[in-house]
Short mmCIF file of C-alpha atoms in Angstrom, two decimals:
data_model
loop_
_atom_site.label_atom_id
_atom_site.label_comp_id
_atom_site.label_asym_id
_atom_site.label_seq_id
_atom_site.Cartn_x
_atom_site.Cartn_y
_atom_site.Cartn_z
CA MET A 253 17.20 18.01 -36.93
CA LYS A 254 17.41 19.37 -33.39
CA LYS A 255 15.87 22.64 -34.53
CA LEU A 256 13.04 20.70 -36.14
CA VAL A 257 11.84 18.94 -33.00
CA SER A 258 12.40 21.43 -30.22
CA ALA A 259 11.11 24.83 -29.33
CA PRO A 260 13.14 25.62 -26.19
CA ALA A 261 12.50 29.37 -26.15
CA LEU A 262 8.74 28.85 -26.39
CA PHE A 263 8.78 26.16 -23.68
CA ALA A 264 10.88 28.40 -21.43
CA ALA A 265 8.58 31.41 -21.96
CA ALA A 266 5.49 29.25 -21.34
CA GLY A 267 7.07 27.80 -18.19
CA VAL A 268 7.99 31.21 -16.78
CA LEU A 269 4.50 32.60 -17.43
CA LEU A 270 2.72 29.53 -16.03
CA VAL A 271 4.80 29.52 -12.84
CA THR A 272 4.32 33.31 -12.48
CA GLY A 273 0.56 32.94 -13.01
CA LEU A 274 0.40 30.18 -10.41
CA LEU A 275 2.44 32.11 -7.85
CA LEU A 276 0.26 35.19 -8.34
CA ALA A 277 -2.89 33.04 -8.06
CA PHE A 278 -1.84 31.72 -4.67
CA LEU A 279 0.10 34.68 -3.23
CA TYR A 280 -1.54 37.77 -4.78
CA SER A 281 -5.09 37.01 -5.90
CA PRO A 282 -7.63 37.08 -3.07
CA MET A 283 -9.64 34.06 -1.99
CA ASP A 284 -13.06 33.90 -3.61
CA ALA A 285 -15.72 35.30 -1.31
CA SER A 286 -18.53 33.08 -2.64
CA THR A 287 -19.28 29.49 -1.67
CA MET A 288 -16.34 28.26 -3.75
CA GLY A 289 -13.79 29.57 -1.25
CA TYR A 290 -10.27 28.24 -1.65
CA SER A 291 -11.25 25.70 -4.33
CA GLN A 292 -11.68 28.65 -6.73
CA LYS A 293 -7.86 28.60 -7.10
CA ILE A 294 -8.40 25.73 -9.58
CA PHE A 295 -9.86 28.32 -11.96
CA TYR A 296 -6.44 29.90 -12.75
CA TYR A 297 -5.35 26.85 -14.77
CA HIS A 298 -8.72 25.19 -15.46
CA ALA A 299 -10.10 28.06 -17.56
CA PRO A 300 -6.88 28.70 -19.56
CA ILE A 301 -6.59 24.95 -20.31
CA ALA A 302 -10.20 24.92 -21.51
CA GLU A 303 -9.68 27.95 -23.77
CA THR A 304 -6.44 26.41 -25.09
CA ALA A 305 -8.16 23.10 -25.87
CA LEU A 306 -10.82 24.94 -27.89
CA LEU A 307 -8.08 26.96 -29.61
CA ALA A 308 -6.33 23.72 -30.61
CA PHE A 309 -9.58 22.45 -32.15
CA GLY A 310 -9.93 25.81 -33.92
CA ILE A 311 -6.46 25.35 -35.41
CA SER A 312 -7.44 21.86 -36.58
CA PHE A 313 -10.53 23.34 -38.25
CA VAL A 314 -8.43 25.84 -40.21
CA ALA A 315 -5.88 23.12 -41.05
CA ALA A 316 -8.67 20.87 -42.35
CA ILE A 317 -9.98 23.58 -44.68
CA LEU A 318 -6.44 24.33 -45.92
CA TYR A 319 -5.80 20.62 -46.51
CA LEU A 320 -8.99 20.21 -48.56
CA ARG A 321 -8.01 23.25 -50.66
CA SER A 322 -4.36 22.32 -51.22
CA GLN A 323 -4.05 18.55 -50.52
CA ASN A 324 -0.74 19.48 -48.85
CA ASP A 325 0.31 16.92 -46.21
CA LYS A 326 1.61 19.60 -43.85
CA TRP A 327 -1.98 20.69 -43.11
CA ASP A 328 -2.97 17.10 -42.38
CA ARG A 329 -0.06 16.84 -39.95
CA LEU A 330 -1.10 20.11 -38.28
CA GLY A 331 -4.65 18.76 -37.96
CA VAL A 332 -3.48 15.54 -36.30
CA VAL A 333 -1.14 17.32 -33.91
CA SER A 334 -3.59 20.03 -32.87
CA ILE A 335 -6.44 17.56 -32.30
CA ARG A 336 -4.19 15.26 -30.26
CA LEU A 337 -3.07 18.18 -28.08
CA GLY A 338 -6.64 19.48 -27.91
CA LEU A 339 -7.68 16.11 -26.53
CA VAL A 340 -4.88 16.09 -23.94
CA PHE A 341 -5.98 19.55 -22.78
CA SER A 342 -9.63 18.45 -22.84
CA ILE A 343 -8.86 15.51 -20.55
CA LEU A 344 -7.23 17.98 -18.15
CA VAL A 345 -10.28 20.27 -18.35
CA MET A 346 -12.64 17.39 -17.58
CA ALA A 347 -10.49 16.10 -14.70
CA THR A 348 -9.94 19.49 -13.06
CA GLY A 349 -13.55 20.47 -13.74
CA MET A 350 -14.83 17.38 -11.97
CA ILE A 351 -12.61 18.07 -8.95
CA TRP A 352 -13.74 21.68 -8.86
CA GLY A 353 -17.37 20.59 -9.30
CA LYS A 354 -17.10 18.28 -6.32
CA ALA A 355 -15.58 21.07 -4.23
CA ALA A 356 -17.95 23.85 -5.34
CA TRP A 357 -21.22 22.07 -6.10
CA GLY A 358 -20.81 18.86 -4.11
CA THR A 359 -21.05 16.64 -7.19
CA TRP A 360 -18.45 15.20 -9.57
CA TRP A 361 -20.67 15.53 -12.62
CA ASP A 362 -23.85 17.22 -13.79
CA TRP A 363 -25.51 16.92 -17.19
CA GLU A 364 -25.64 20.69 -17.64
CA PRO A 365 -24.97 22.35 -21.04
CA ARG A 366 -21.27 23.25 -20.74
CA LEU A 367 -20.16 19.92 -19.28
CA THR A 368 -22.29 17.88 -21.66
CA THR A 369 -21.16 19.71 -24.80
CA PHE A 370 -17.52 19.53 -23.70
CA LEU A 371 -17.84 15.78 -23.15
CA LEU A 372 -19.31 15.55 -26.65
CA VAL A 373 -16.25 17.46 -27.98
CA CYS A 374 -14.01 14.83 -26.36
CA PHE A 375 -15.98 11.96 -27.93
CA LEU A 376 -16.05 13.60 -31.36
CA TYR A 377 -12.30 14.21 -31.48
CA THR A 378 -11.58 10.72 -30.12
CA ALA A 379 -13.65 9.43 -33.05
CA TYR A 380 -11.33 11.43 -35.36
CA PHE A 381 -8.47 9.09 -34.45
CA VAL A 382 -10.69 6.02 -34.79
CA LEU A 383 -11.57 7.21 -38.30
CA ARG A 384 -7.90 7.70 -39.18
CA SER A 385 -7.04 4.23 -37.95
CA VAL A 386 -9.56 2.48 -40.24
CA VAL A 387 -8.54 4.12 -43.55
CA ASP A 388 -5.32 2.70 -45.01
CA GLU A 389 -4.72 4.84 -48.08
CA GLU A 390 -2.92 8.03 -47.01
CA GLN A 391 -4.66 10.62 -49.16
CA ARG A 392 -8.15 9.23 -48.52
CA ARG A 393 -7.40 9.08 -44.79
CA ALA A 394 -6.31 12.72 -44.76
CA THR A 395 -9.35 13.81 -46.78
CA PHE A 396 -11.86 11.92 -44.61
CA ALA A 397 -10.14 13.20 -41.46
CA ALA A 398 -10.26 16.81 -42.72
CA VAL A 399 -13.99 16.55 -43.49
CA PHE A 400 -14.61 14.98 -40.08
CA ALA A 401 -12.56 17.69 -38.32
CA ILE A 402 -14.71 20.37 -39.97
CA ILE A 403 -17.94 18.64 -38.89
CA ALA A 404 -16.65 17.98 -35.36
CA PHE A 405 -15.75 21.65 -34.96
CA ILE A 406 -19.46 22.56 -35.02
CA ASP A 407 -19.60 21.52 -31.35
CA VAL A 408 -16.73 23.84 -30.32
CA PRO A 409 -18.59 27.19 -30.55
CA ILE A 410 -21.66 25.46 -29.06
CA THR A 411 -19.50 24.49 -26.06
CA PHE A 412 -17.99 27.96 -25.79
CA PHE A 413 -21.33 29.75 -25.89
CA ALA A 414 -23.26 27.11 -23.89
CA THR A 415 -23.09 29.06 -20.65
CA ARG A 416 -24.02 32.30 -22.40
CA PHE A 417 -27.04 31.14 -24.39
CA LEU A 418 -28.17 28.28 -22.14
CA PRO A 419 -27.83 29.82 -18.67
CA ALA A 420 -29.78 27.00 -16.98
CA GLY A 421 -26.57 25.17 -16.03
CA MET A 422 -24.40 25.50 -12.92
CA HIS A 423 -21.21 26.40 -14.82
CA PRO A 424 -20.42 30.10 -14.32
CA THR A 425 -19.67 32.51 -17.17
CA VAL A 426 -16.69 34.57 -16.10
CA ILE A 427 -15.78 36.60 -19.17
CA THR A 428 -18.68 38.25 -20.95
CA SER A 429 -19.11 41.14 -23.35
CA SER A 430 -19.74 43.43 -20.36
CA GLY A 431 -16.51 42.57 -18.53
CA THR A 432 -14.38 39.94 -16.85
CA GLY A 433 -16.61 39.38 -13.83
CA MET A 434 -13.62 39.31 -11.46
CA PRO A 435 -11.45 41.87 -9.70
CA GLY A 436 -8.22 43.01 -11.35
CA SER A 437 -6.10 41.13 -8.80
CA MET A 438 -7.69 37.87 -9.97
CA PHE A 439 -7.70 38.77 -13.65
CA VAL A 440 -3.95 39.43 -13.80
CA SER A 441 -3.18 35.88 -12.54
CA PHE A 442 -5.73 34.42 -14.94
CA PHE A 443 -4.43 36.44 -17.90
CA ILE A 444 -0.77 35.49 -17.32
CA SER A 445 -1.76 31.81 -17.00
CA MET A 446 -3.83 32.15 -20.16
CA ILE A 447 -0.89 33.53 -22.17
CA GLY A 448 1.41 30.88 -20.68
CA MET A 449 -0.96 28.05 -21.58
CA THR A 450 -1.37 29.38 -25.13
CA LEU A 451 2.42 29.55 -25.54
CA LEU A 452 2.68 25.99 -24.18
CA LEU A 453 0.19 24.85 -26.83
CA VAL A 454 2.20 26.59 -29.59
CA ALA A 455 5.45 25.03 -28.29
CA LEU A 456 3.89 21.55 -28.14
CA ILE A 457 2.39 21.94 -31.63
CA ARG A 458 5.82 22.93 -33.02
CA ARG A 459 7.49 20.03 -31.28
CA ASP A 460 4.86 17.48 -32.32
CA LEU A 461 4.90 18.73 -35.92
CA GLY A 462 8.63 18.02 -35.92
CA ILE A 463 7.93 14.51 -34.63
CA GLU A 464 5.32 13.89 -37.34
CA GLU A 465 7.73 15.09 -40.05
CA LEU A 466 10.43 12.83 -38.65
CA ARG A 467 8.00 9.90 -38.61
CA ASP A 468 7.11 10.54 -42.26
CA ARG A 469 10.81 10.67 -43.21
CA VAL A 470 11.45 7.37 -41.42
CA ALA A 471 8.46 5.83 -43.23
CA ASP A 472 9.78 7.12 -46.60
CA LEU A 473 13.25 5.72 -45.90
CA LYS A 474 11.76 2.34 -44.91
CA HIS A 475 9.73 2.36 -48.10
CA SER A 476 12.76 3.27 -50.23
CA ILE A 477 14.83 0.35 -48.92
CA GLY A 478 11.89 -2.01 -49.13
CA GLY A 479 11.32 -2.27 -45.36
CA MET B 588 -15.73 24.46 3.14
CA THR B 589 -12.59 25.15 5.16
CA ILE B 590 -9.32 26.27 3.57
CA GLU B 591 -7.78 22.86 4.42
CA GLU B 592 -10.59 21.01 2.61
CA GLY B 593 -10.39 23.36 -0.37
CA ALA B 594 -6.61 23.00 -0.49
CA LYS B 595 -6.94 19.22 -0.95
CA PHE B 596 -9.09 19.69 -4.06
CA VAL B 597 -6.76 22.39 -5.40
CA ALA B 598 -3.69 20.21 -4.81
CA ALA B 599 -5.35 17.26 -6.56
CA ALA B 600 -6.27 19.39 -9.59
CA TYR B 601 -2.81 20.89 -10.01
CA ALA B 602 -1.14 17.51 -9.43
CA ILE B 603 -3.19 16.01 -12.28
CA ILE B 604 -2.30 18.91 -14.60
CA LEU B 605 1.40 18.62 -13.79
CA ALA B 606 1.41 14.82 -14.09
CA VAL B 607 -0.36 14.76 -17.47
CA LEU B 608 1.80 17.52 -18.99
CA VAL B 609 5.05 16.01 -17.70
CA ILE B 610 4.08 12.50 -18.89
CA TYR B 611 3.09 13.86 -22.32
CA TYR B 612 6.35 15.82 -22.62
CA PHE B 613 8.56 12.86 -21.73
CA MET B 614 6.59 10.42 -23.89
CA SER B 615 7.08 12.69 -26.90
CA ALA B 616 10.78 13.10 -25.99
CA ARG B 617 11.16 9.30 -25.98
CA ARG B 618 9.38 9.19 -29.34
CA VAL B 619 11.81 11.74 -30.80
CA ASN B 620 14.79 9.69 -29.59
CA ALA B 621 13.35 6.46 -31.02
CA LEU B 622 12.64 8.10 -34.38
CA LYS B 623 16.12 9.67 -34.54
CA ARG B 624 17.64 6.24 -33.84
CA ASP B 625 15.48 4.65 -36.57
CA MET B 626 16.47 7.42 -38.96
CA GLU B 627 20.19 6.91 -38.32
CA LEU B 628 19.92 3.14 -38.73
CA LEU B 629 17.95 3.49 -41.96
CA GLU B 630 20.39 6.05 -43.38
CA GLN B 631 23.28 3.71 -42.56
CA GLU B 632 21.40 0.89 -44.28
CA VAL B 633 20.85 3.04 -47.38
CA GLN B 634 24.57 3.91 -47.55
CA ARG B 635 25.63 0.28 -46.96
CA ARG B 636 23.45 -1.14 -49.72
CA PRO B 637 24.99 -1.54 -53.16
CA PRO B 638 23.28 0.58 -55.83
CA ALA B 639 20.50 -1.28 -57.62
CA ALA B 640 20.87 -2.22 -61.29
CA GLY B 641 20.27 0.77 -63.54
CA GLU B 642 21.30 3.30 -60.86
CA SER B 643 24.40 5.41 -61.47
CA GLY B 644 25.81 4.71 -58.01
CA ASP B 645 27.03 8.24 -57.30
#
């Protein structure tokens, strides 16, 4: 059972990379020369968390399709877990983004394309859990949730490409098809943090999947003894 | 913006990240412990119960 609910090697690897990325960000990467100044240091976790949140929603999209094809509960569990973690990461993106916005632009919030579409992502995936809570029958709940997860995912690429196709906003586009838009000494810190955050997501998904399986087993046992 | 002013924003952002991740990790750890306890209690209950009529009992 211990193996089922823990992923110590992944957590350790994620921790090492995240701490390394952070140390490099503060000790090796230069201070941003633009108006952002020191507050640009927020970028080294803010951007990886944002990419990881969108990755989690991508995983839920794939899980939803696989569930509708197979009706296998494991894909429903993966959908729930990845959306829950995607929301946790999204909350972090919004919070750190607002702090960075205040420091860099002088305002906590602006209704520009990237921020607005990301807020919409948060609302859509919060609605996913509201939907799950109002359907009692397990298979119907999983089916409705899978369909909703597919529809909600439409906003994810819109959010990702918002700064590229709708350049009217204040949010910068750092990585484009023509390059990273930052010196190598900044990119190495960002890249290590990015890998660390992705590993953290994988570790948390593994752990939470174990919890969901355990929860299902407890529910089955309760059912079998008439609890 | 001075480095000191910027540092306050940076510290706030990283503090929020750390707090949320640590709280999430420990909440899920508590959940695991609670579920394991439930599982053990339920398994004990299943073993304690006499087999229902029609069951072989082995």
